[in-house]
PDB file of C-alpha atoms in Angstrom:
ATOM      1  CA  MET V 686     175.838 126.212-149.804  1.00 49.00           C
ATOM      2  CA  THR V 687     174.116 129.545-150.044  1.00 49.00           C
ATOM      3  CA  ASN V 688     170.562 129.636-151.400  1.00 53.00           C
ATOM      4  CA  PRO V 689     170.079 131.890-154.463  1.00 51.00           C
ATOM      5  CA  PRO V 690     168.418 135.223-153.691  1.00 51.00           C
ATOM      6  CA  PRO V 691     164.742 135.582-154.569  1.00 48.00           C
ATOM      7  CA  PRO V 692     163.955 137.270-157.893  1.00 48.00           C
ATOM      8  CA  SER V 693     163.827 141.016-157.583  1.00 45.00           C
ATOM      9  CA  SER V 694     160.873 143.135-158.553  1.00 44.00           C
ATOM     10  CA  GLY V 695     162.833 145.379-160.858  1.00 46.00           C
ATOM     11  CA  PRO V 696     161.515 147.319-163.852  1.00 44.00           C
ATOM     12  CA  ASP V 697     161.343 144.147-165.988  1.00 45.00           C
ATOM     13  CA  THR V 698     159.235 142.207-163.483  1.00 41.00           C
ATOM     14  CA  PRO V 699     155.463 142.603-163.828  1.00 40.00           C
ATOM     15  CA  THR V 700     153.655 143.769-160.704  1.00 41.00           C
ATOM     16  CA  THR V 701     150.060 143.619-159.636  1.00 41.00           C
ATOM     17  CA  GLY V 702     149.836 147.359-160.169  1.00 42.00           C
ATOM     18  CA  GLU V 703     150.286 146.885-163.909  1.00 39.00           C
ATOM     19  CA  THR V 704     147.238 144.635-164.062  1.00 42.00           C
ATOM     20  CA  GLY V 705     145.101 146.816-161.815  1.00 48.00           C
ATOM     21  CA  ARG V 706     145.110 149.977-163.890  1.00 49.00           C
ATOM     22  CA  ALA V 707     141.313 150.060-163.897  1.00 49.00           C
ATOM     23  CA  ASP V 708     141.230 150.465-160.127  1.00 51.00           C
ATOM     24  CA  ALA V 709     143.968 153.089-160.255  1.00 45.00           C
ATOM     25  CA  ALA V 710     142.199 155.030-162.997  1.00 53.00           C
ATOM     26  CA  ALA V 711     139.056 155.097-160.883  1.00 52.00           C
ATOM     27  CA  SER V 712     140.663 156.222-157.621  1.00 52.00           C
ATOM     28  CA  ASP V 713     144.113 157.728-158.184  1.00 59.00           C
ATOM     29  CA  PRO V 714     144.196 161.450-157.264  1.00 59.00           C
ATOM     30  CA  ASN V 715     147.038 162.046-159.730  1.00 63.00           C
ATOM     31  CA  GLU V 716     144.876 160.564-162.494  1.00 66.00           C
ATOM     32  CA  ASP V 717     142.094 162.962-161.518  1.00 68.00           C
ATOM     33  CA  ASP V 718     144.489 165.911-161.713  1.00 74.00           C
ATOM     34  CA  VAL V 719     145.538 164.999-165.262  1.00 74.00           C
ATOM     35  CA  LEU V 720     141.946 164.659-166.458  1.00 85.00           C
ATOM     36  CA  ALA V 721     140.782 167.840-164.705  1.00 82.00           C
ATOM     37  CA  ARG V 722     143.321 170.264-166.214  1.00 83.00           C
ATOM     38  CA  GLY V 723     141.700 173.196-168.015  1.00 86.00           C
ATOM     39  CA  THR V 724     138.135 171.894-167.736  1.00 92.00           C
ATOM     40  CA  PHE V 725     134.849 173.196-166.355  1.00 92.00           C
ATOM     41  CA  THR V 726     134.603 172.935-162.588  1.00 87.00           C
ATOM     42  CA  HIS V 727     130.823 172.612-162.184  1.00 86.00           C
ATOM     43  CA  LEU V 728     128.622 169.934-163.726  1.00 86.00           C
ATOM     44  CA  ALA V 729     125.351 171.460-164.937  1.00 87.00           C
ATOM     45  CA  GLU V 730     122.229 169.436-164.210  1.00 83.00           C
ATOM     46  CA  PRO V 731     118.591 169.734-165.313  1.00 77.00           C
ATOM     47  CA  ARG V 732     116.148 171.066-162.773  1.00 76.00           C
ATOM     48  CA  GLY V 733     113.382 168.855-161.464  1.00 69.00           C
ATOM     49  CA  ALA V 734     113.052 165.678-159.456  1.00 68.00           C
ATOM     50  CA  ALA V 735     112.626 163.459-162.527  1.00 66.00           C
ATOM     51  CA  ARG V 736     116.098 164.205-163.924  1.00 72.00           C
ATOM     52  CA  LEU V 737     118.822 161.582-164.318  1.00 69.00           C
ATOM     53  CA  ALA V 738     120.953 162.652-161.379  1.00 67.00           C
ATOM     54  CA  PRO V 739     124.637 161.642-161.523  1.00 64.00           C
ATOM     55  CA  ASP V 740     125.830 159.265-158.830  1.00 66.00           C
ATOM     56  CA  ASP V 741     128.411 160.251-156.267  1.00 66.00           C
ATOM     57  CA  GLY V 742     131.977 160.151-157.455  1.00 70.00           C
ATOM     58  CA  SER V 743     134.632 162.028-159.373  1.00 81.00           C
ATOM     59  CA  TRP V 744     133.079 163.379-162.584  1.00 90.00           C
ATOM     60  CA  HIS V 745     135.424 164.850-165.173  1.00 93.00           C
ATOM     61  CA  GLN V 746     134.341 167.566-167.601  1.00 95.00           C
ATOM     62  CA  ILE V 747     135.431 168.992-170.932  1.00 96.00           C
ATOM     63  CA  SER V 748     137.392 172.097-171.900  1.00 96.00           C
ATOM     64  CA  PRO V 749     135.625 175.505-172.125  1.00 96.00           C
ATOM     65  CA  LYS V 750     137.278 175.872-175.540  1.00 96.00           C
ATOM     66  CA  TYR V 751     134.638 173.489-176.852  1.00 97.00           C
ATOM     67  CA  VAL V 752     132.079 176.273-176.404  1.00 97.00           C
ATOM     68  CA  TRP V 753     134.056 178.610-178.655  1.00 96.00           C
ATOM     69  CA  VAL V 754     134.355 175.951-181.353  1.00 97.00           C
ATOM     70  CA  GLN V 755     130.605 175.367-181.273  1.00 97.00           C
ATOM     71  CA  VAL V 756     129.789 179.085-181.238  1.00 97.00           C
ATOM     72  CA  ILE V 757     132.057 179.777-184.218  1.00 97.00           C
ATOM     73  CA  SER V 758     130.777 176.866-186.302  1.00 97.00           C
ATOM     74  CA  THR V 759     127.106 177.482-185.477  1.00 97.00           C
ATOM     75  CA  GLY V 760     127.512 181.248-185.929  1.00 97.00           C
ATOM     76  CA  ALA V 761     129.065 180.753-189.362  1.00 97.00           C
ATOM     77  CA  PHE V 762     126.156 178.514-190.372  1.00 97.00           C
ATOM     78  CA  LEU V 763     123.682 181.093-189.052  1.00 97.00           C
ATOM     79  CA  ALA V 764     125.374 183.851-191.055  1.00 97.00           C
ATOM     80  CA  GLY V 765     125.127 181.731-194.208  1.00 97.00           C
ATOM     81  CA  VAL V 766     121.417 181.101-193.592  1.00 97.00           C
ATOM     82  CA  VAL V 767     120.693 184.811-193.085  1.00 97.00           C
ATOM     83  CA  VAL V 768     122.649 185.842-196.177  1.00 97.00           C
ATOM     84  CA  GLY V 769     120.967 183.195-198.313  1.00 96.00           C
ATOM     85  CA  MET V 770     117.524 184.200-197.012  1.00 96.00           C
ATOM     86  CA  LEU V 771     118.111 187.877-197.771  1.00 96.00           C
ATOM     87  CA  VAL V 772     119.455 187.166-201.252  1.00 96.00           C
ATOM     88  CA  LEU V 773     116.429 185.033-202.139  1.00 95.00           C
ATOM     89  CA  ALA V 774     113.894 187.406-200.599  1.00 94.00           C
ATOM     90  CA  LEU V 775     115.288 190.817-201.596  1.00 94.00           C
ATOM     91  CA  ALA V 776     117.388 190.244-204.708  1.00 93.00           C
ATOM     92  CA  LEU V 777     115.357 187.461-206.310  1.00 93.00           C
ATOM     93  CA  HIS V 778     111.988 188.479-204.825  1.00 92.00           C
ATOM     94  CA  GLN V 779     111.386 185.041-203.346  1.00 93.00           C
ATOM     95  CA  THR V 780     109.619 186.203-200.196  1.00 94.00           C
ATOM     96  CA  TRP V 781     108.764 182.625-199.183  1.00 95.00           C
ATOM     97  CA  ALA V 782     112.412 182.317-198.106  1.00 95.00           C
ATOM     98  CA  PHE V 783     111.612 184.360-194.982  1.00 96.00           C
ATOM     99  CA  ILE V 784     109.577 181.453-193.538  1.00 96.00           C
ATOM    100  CA  PRO V 785     112.126 178.592-193.573  1.00 96.00           C
ATOM    101  CA  GLY V 786     115.011 181.020-193.144  1.00 96.00           C
ATOM    102  CA  GLY V 787     113.380 182.658-190.136  1.00 96.00           C
ATOM    103  CA  ILE V 788     112.545 179.330-188.484  1.00 97.00           C
ATOM    104  CA  LEU V 789     116.052 177.997-189.012  1.00 97.00           C
ATOM    105  CA  SER V 790     117.572 181.247-187.740  1.00 97.00           C
ATOM    106  CA  VAL V 791     115.537 181.077-184.522  1.00 97.00           C
ATOM    107  CA  ILE V 792     116.642 177.482-183.958  1.00 97.00           C
ATOM    108  CA  LEU V 793     120.287 178.386-184.485  1.00 97.00           C
ATOM    109  CA  VAL V 794     120.079 181.418-182.178  1.00 97.00           C
ATOM    110  CA  TRP V 795     118.505 179.206-179.498  1.00 96.00           C
ATOM    111  CA  THR V 796     121.280 176.658-180.021  1.00 95.00           C
ATOM    112  CA  LEU V 797     123.899 179.364-179.511  1.00 96.00           C
ATOM    113  CA  ALA V 798     122.174 180.526-176.329  1.00 96.00           C
ATOM    114  CA  ILE V 799     122.140 177.104-174.676  1.00 94.00           C
ATOM    115  CA  THR V 800     125.558 175.931-175.905  1.00 95.00           C
ATOM    116  CA  PRO V 801     127.495 176.976-172.743  1.00 95.00           C
ATOM    117  CA  ARG V 802     125.069 175.162-170.440  1.00 93.00           C
ATOM    118  CA  GLN V 803     124.967 172.120-172.703  1.00 94.00           C
ATOM    119  CA  ALA V 804     128.779 171.965-172.642  1.00 96.00           C
ATOM    120  CA  ARG V 805     128.827 172.096-168.828  1.00 95.00           C
ATOM    121  CA  SER V 806     126.404 169.144-168.728  1.00 93.00           C
ATOM    122  CA  ILE V 807     128.926 166.830-170.428  1.00 95.00           C
ATOM    123  CA  GLY V 808     130.807 164.634-168.009  1.00 94.00           C
ATOM    124  CA  TYR V 809     132.414 161.230-167.691  1.00 94.00           C
ATOM    125  CA  ARG V 810     133.512 159.063-164.808  1.00 92.00           C
ATOM    126  CA  LEU V 811     136.030 156.220-164.634  1.00 91.00           C
ATOM    127  CA  ARG V 812     134.659 153.498-162.377  1.00 89.00           C
ATOM    128  CA  ARG V 813     136.104 150.128-161.443  1.00 87.00           C
ATOM    129  CA  ASP V 814     134.469 148.175-164.264  1.00 89.00           C
ATOM    130  CA  ASP V 815     133.197 150.761-166.742  1.00 89.00           C
ATOM    131  CA  LEU V 816     133.226 154.321-168.021  1.00 91.00           C
ATOM    132  CA  VAL V 817     130.041 156.323-167.430  1.00 91.00           C
ATOM    133  CA  PHE V 818     129.185 159.188-169.784  1.00 93.00           C
ATOM    134  CA  ARG V 819     126.432 161.767-169.397  1.00 92.00           C
ATOM    135  CA  ARG V 820     125.297 164.782-171.384  1.00 92.00           C
ATOM    136  CA  GLY V 821     122.234 166.912-172.093  1.00 89.00           C
ATOM    137  CA  ILE V 822     119.834 169.253-170.333  1.00 86.00           C
ATOM    138  CA  LEU V 823     116.556 168.946-172.244  1.00 84.00           C
ATOM    139  CA  TRP V 824     117.382 165.498-173.639  1.00 87.00           C
ATOM    140  CA  GLN V 825     119.593 163.622-171.228  1.00 88.00           C
ATOM    141  CA  ARG V 826     121.789 160.660-171.983  1.00 89.00           C
ATOM    142  CA  LEU V 827     123.509 158.488-169.401  1.00 88.00           C
ATOM    143  CA  VAL V 828     125.419 155.437-170.637  1.00 88.00           C
ATOM    144  CA  ALA V 829     127.919 153.038-169.058  1.00 87.00           C
ATOM    145  CA  VAL V 830     130.512 151.372-171.298  1.00 87.00           C
ATOM    146  CA  PRO V 831     132.216 148.275-169.785  1.00 87.00           C
ATOM    147  CA  TYR V 832     135.968 148.345-170.299  1.00 88.00           C
ATOM    148  CA  GLY V 833     135.972 144.809-171.660  1.00 83.00           C
ATOM    149  CA  ARG V 834     133.491 145.749-174.426  1.00 83.00           C
ATOM    150  CA  MET V 835     135.638 148.523-175.919  1.00 85.00           C
ATOM    151  CA  GLN V 836     136.922 147.514-179.347  1.00 84.00           C
ATOM    152  CA  LEU V 837     138.341 150.808-180.607  1.00 86.00           C
ATOM    153  CA  VAL V 838     139.312 154.127-179.014  1.00 89.00           C
ATOM    154  CA  ASP V 839     139.583 156.831-181.668  1.00 90.00           C
ATOM    155  CA  ILE V 840     140.737 160.470-181.454  1.00 93.00           C
ATOM    156  CA  THR V 841     139.422 162.902-184.067  1.00 92.00           C
ATOM    157  CA  HIS V 842     139.533 166.677-184.472  1.00 90.00           C
ATOM    158  CA  GLY V 843     138.642 169.124-187.203  1.00 91.00           C
ATOM    159  CA  PRO V 844     140.382 172.362-188.210  1.00 93.00           C
ATOM    160  CA  LEU V 845     138.641 174.417-185.509  1.00 94.00           C
ATOM    161  CA  ASP V 846     139.390 171.779-182.893  1.00 95.00           C
ATOM    162  CA  ARG V 847     143.079 171.815-183.822  1.00 94.00           C
ATOM    163  CA  GLY V 848     143.110 175.603-183.689  1.00 94.00           C
ATOM    164  CA  PHE V 849     141.839 175.536-180.104  1.00 96.00           C
ATOM    165  CA  GLY V 850     143.884 172.499-179.074  1.00 95.00           C
ATOM    166  CA  ILE V 851     140.991 170.136-178.373  1.00 96.00           C
ATOM    167  CA  ALA V 852     139.822 166.789-179.730  1.00 95.00           C
ATOM    168  CA  GLN V 853     137.032 164.268-179.335  1.00 95.00           C
ATOM    169  CA  LEU V 854     137.460 160.731-178.084  1.00 95.00           C
ATOM    170  CA  LYS V 855     135.215 158.006-179.502  1.00 92.00           C
ATOM    171  CA  PHE V 856     134.699 154.537-178.033  1.00 86.00           C
ATOM    172  CA  VAL V 857     133.461 151.848-180.407  1.00 84.00           C
ATOM    173  CA  THR V 858     131.866 148.723-178.932  1.00 80.00           C
ATOM    174  CA  ALA V 859     130.198 145.612-180.335  1.00 73.00           C
ATOM    175  CA  ALA V 860     126.791 147.227-179.726  1.00 69.00           C
ATOM    176  CA  ALA V 861     126.378 150.465-181.649  1.00 62.00           C
ATOM    177  CA  ALA V 862     123.905 151.822-179.079  1.00 61.00           C
ATOM    178  CA  THR V 863     126.585 151.894-176.384  1.00 62.00           C
ATOM    179  CA  GLY V 864     129.095 153.849-178.449  1.00 72.00           C
ATOM    180  CA  VAL V 865     130.244 157.052-176.776  1.00 87.00           C
ATOM    181  CA  THR V 866     131.926 160.198-178.086  1.00 92.00           C
ATOM    182  CA  ILE V 867     133.397 162.640-175.575  1.00 95.00           C
ATOM    183  CA  PRO V 868     133.923 166.023-177.278  1.00 95.00           C
ATOM    184  CA  GLY V 869     135.992 168.992-176.189  1.00 95.00           C
ATOM    185  CA  LEU V 870     138.894 167.206-174.512  1.00 95.00           C
ATOM    186  CA  ALA V 871     142.267 168.891-174.408  1.00 94.00           C
ATOM    187  CA  GLN V 872     144.639 167.148-176.821  1.00 92.00           C
ATOM    188  CA  GLU V 873     146.915 165.957-174.005  1.00 92.00           C
ATOM    189  CA  THR V 874     143.941 164.714-171.984  1.00 93.00           C
ATOM    190  CA  ALA V 875     142.481 162.828-174.952  1.00 93.00           C
ATOM    191  CA  GLU V 876     145.761 161.050-175.629  1.00 93.00           C
ATOM    192  CA  HIS V 877     146.263 160.189-171.964  1.00 93.00           C
ATOM    193  CA  LEU V 878     142.702 158.894-171.578  1.00 93.00           C
ATOM    194  CA  ARG V 879     143.047 156.847-174.778  1.00 92.00           C
ATOM    195  CA  ASP V 880     146.178 155.121-173.462  1.00 92.00           C
ATOM    196  CA  VAL V 881     144.573 154.397-170.082  1.00 91.00           C
ATOM    197  CA  LEU V 882     141.390 152.958-171.609  1.00 90.00           C
ATOM    198  CA  ILE V 883     143.243 150.803-174.138  1.00 88.00           C
ATOM    199  CA  GLU V 884     145.395 149.333-171.370  1.00 88.00           C
ATOM    200  CA  VAL V 885     142.415 148.683-169.104  1.00 88.00           C
ATOM    201  CA  ALA V 886     140.277 147.237-171.910  1.00 82.00           C
ATOM    202  CA  GLU V 887     143.066 144.888-172.983  1.00 81.00           C
ATOM    203  CA  SER V 888     143.617 143.651-169.432  1.00 80.00           C
ATOM    204  CA  ARG V 889     139.892 143.001-168.956  1.00 75.00           C
ATOM    205  CA  ARG V 890     139.586 141.078-172.227  1.00 68.00           C
ATOM    206  CA  THR V 891     142.541 138.853-171.364  1.00 65.00           C
ATOM    207  CA  GLY V 892     141.282 138.312-167.819  1.00 58.00           C
ATOM    208  CA  LEU V 893     144.305 139.797-166.078  1.00 51.00           C
TER     209      LEU V 893
END
């Protein structure tokens, strides 16, 4: 009597690769190619020995279109401040408006000047057990979010973001301090990263 053949590993049979997506996301070259499409190619870092230097590994960056969105929105706000200041000072003879208006205008001009470098400082890395996010030149932030702690992965984008085809990805965890928002991701990249992180987070919570 012939023994029955062993069960095949067809498309309906789960494989170890399906439960090891975290390792694949952290090391798969094809995954890196998807996340690196249309992004900056150089991660900007603060100068000085006391900076929070990124560790070795594959750091992904955001789309240069994020700079244009920030420049347009900040520039529009700056134009409104200047117009309001001139109306108060010249038309209504409220010369005190030059003081707050001038200070705010200088701050906004400085913000516009450093926006490109600030955008190039934003990066994230998919490691085996967590996602590491970094941003900032003057004020740095470096945070690691364990996959198993992610409770919600949310994609949002405003009118300007939609016009330039970008979005921001937000991770919500049990601790508010570890929440992370990655801005300036291409729409396709944001959706792909959301699906990967949801799958990995679910597998870590269930202990697969």
